[in-house]
Protein backbone atom coordinates (compact mmCIF):
# COMPACT_ATOMS: atom_id res chain seq x y z
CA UNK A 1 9.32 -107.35 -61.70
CA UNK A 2 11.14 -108.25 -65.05
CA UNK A 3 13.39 -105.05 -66.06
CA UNK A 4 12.50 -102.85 -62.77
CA UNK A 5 14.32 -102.25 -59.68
CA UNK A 6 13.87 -104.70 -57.02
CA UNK A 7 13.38 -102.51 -53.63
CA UNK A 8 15.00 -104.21 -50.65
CA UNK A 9 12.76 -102.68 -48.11
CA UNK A 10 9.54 -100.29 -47.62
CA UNK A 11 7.97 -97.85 -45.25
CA UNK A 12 5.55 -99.86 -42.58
CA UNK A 13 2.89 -97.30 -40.92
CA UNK A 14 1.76 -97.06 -37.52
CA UNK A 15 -1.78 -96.38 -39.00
CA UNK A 16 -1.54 -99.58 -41.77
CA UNK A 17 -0.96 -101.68 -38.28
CA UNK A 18 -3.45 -99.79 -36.02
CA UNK A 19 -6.02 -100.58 -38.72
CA UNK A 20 -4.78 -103.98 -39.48
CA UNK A 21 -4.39 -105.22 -35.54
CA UNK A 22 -7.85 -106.17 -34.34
CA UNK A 23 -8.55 -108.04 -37.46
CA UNK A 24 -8.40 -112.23 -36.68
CA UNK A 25 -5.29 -113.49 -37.68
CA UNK A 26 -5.62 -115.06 -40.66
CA UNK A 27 -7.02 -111.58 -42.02
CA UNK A 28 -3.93 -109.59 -40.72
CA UNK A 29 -1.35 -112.38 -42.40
CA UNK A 30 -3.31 -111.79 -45.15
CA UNK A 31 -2.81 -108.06 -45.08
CA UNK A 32 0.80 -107.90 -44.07
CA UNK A 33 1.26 -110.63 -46.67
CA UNK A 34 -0.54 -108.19 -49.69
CA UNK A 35 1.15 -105.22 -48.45
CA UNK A 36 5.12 -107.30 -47.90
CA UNK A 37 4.43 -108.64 -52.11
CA UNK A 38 3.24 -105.29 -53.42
CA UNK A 39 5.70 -102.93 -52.30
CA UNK A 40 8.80 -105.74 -52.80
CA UNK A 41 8.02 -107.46 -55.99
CA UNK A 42 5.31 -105.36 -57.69
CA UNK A 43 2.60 -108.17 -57.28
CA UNK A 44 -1.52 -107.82 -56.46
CA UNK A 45 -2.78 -110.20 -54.12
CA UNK A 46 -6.60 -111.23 -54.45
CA UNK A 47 -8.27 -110.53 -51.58
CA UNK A 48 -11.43 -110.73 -50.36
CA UNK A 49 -13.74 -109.26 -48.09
CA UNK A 50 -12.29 -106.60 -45.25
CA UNK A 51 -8.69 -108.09 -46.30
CA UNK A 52 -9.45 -106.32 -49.63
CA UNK A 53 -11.33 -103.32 -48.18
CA UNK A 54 -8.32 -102.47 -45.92
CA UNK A 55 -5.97 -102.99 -48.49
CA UNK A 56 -7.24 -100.62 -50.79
CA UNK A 57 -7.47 -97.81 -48.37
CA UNK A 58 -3.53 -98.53 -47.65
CA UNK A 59 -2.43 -99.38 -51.53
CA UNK A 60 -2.43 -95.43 -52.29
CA UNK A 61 0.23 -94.73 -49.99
CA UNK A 62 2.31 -97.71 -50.71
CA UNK A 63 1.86 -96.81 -54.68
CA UNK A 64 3.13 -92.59 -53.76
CA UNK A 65 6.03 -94.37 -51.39
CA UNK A 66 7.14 -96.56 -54.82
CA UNK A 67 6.87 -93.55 -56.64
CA UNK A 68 9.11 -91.52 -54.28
CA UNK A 69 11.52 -94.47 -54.37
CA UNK A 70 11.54 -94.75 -58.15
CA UNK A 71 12.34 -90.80 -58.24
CA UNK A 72 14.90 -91.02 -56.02
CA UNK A 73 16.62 -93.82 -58.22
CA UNK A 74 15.98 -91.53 -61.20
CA UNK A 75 17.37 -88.44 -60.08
CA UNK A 76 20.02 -90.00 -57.75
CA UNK A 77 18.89 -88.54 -54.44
């Protein structure tokens, strides 16, 4: 995230983790992993598979949460 604000935190859902928790483990790591590097530092895992299919059901909220943040920045609230 060259020239951008670096959040130190983000909203965690109970419905990203009730979706997320019956998955094997390697597939939720994967998840939380995706979810912890795109709403901190801006990046896009590749995933695969129902790692990817789950993430792109959550990514819309994340993006409208980093958009609220980004606001907030912007107009000081």
């Amino acid at each position: 995230m060259t020239n951008q604000i670096k959040r130190d935190s983000f909203i965690f859902y109970r419905s990203f983790f009730e979706a997320i928790e019956d998955l094997e483990d390697k597939q939720k790591l994967e998840i939380y992993q995706a979810i912890s590097e795109y709403s901190l530092n801006d990046k896009i895992a590749e995933l695969t598979g129902t790692s990817k299919t789950i993430f792109r059901l959550i990514e819309p909220q994340l993006l409208a949460n980093k958009k609220r943040f980004l606001n907030g920045i912007v107009t000081g609230k």
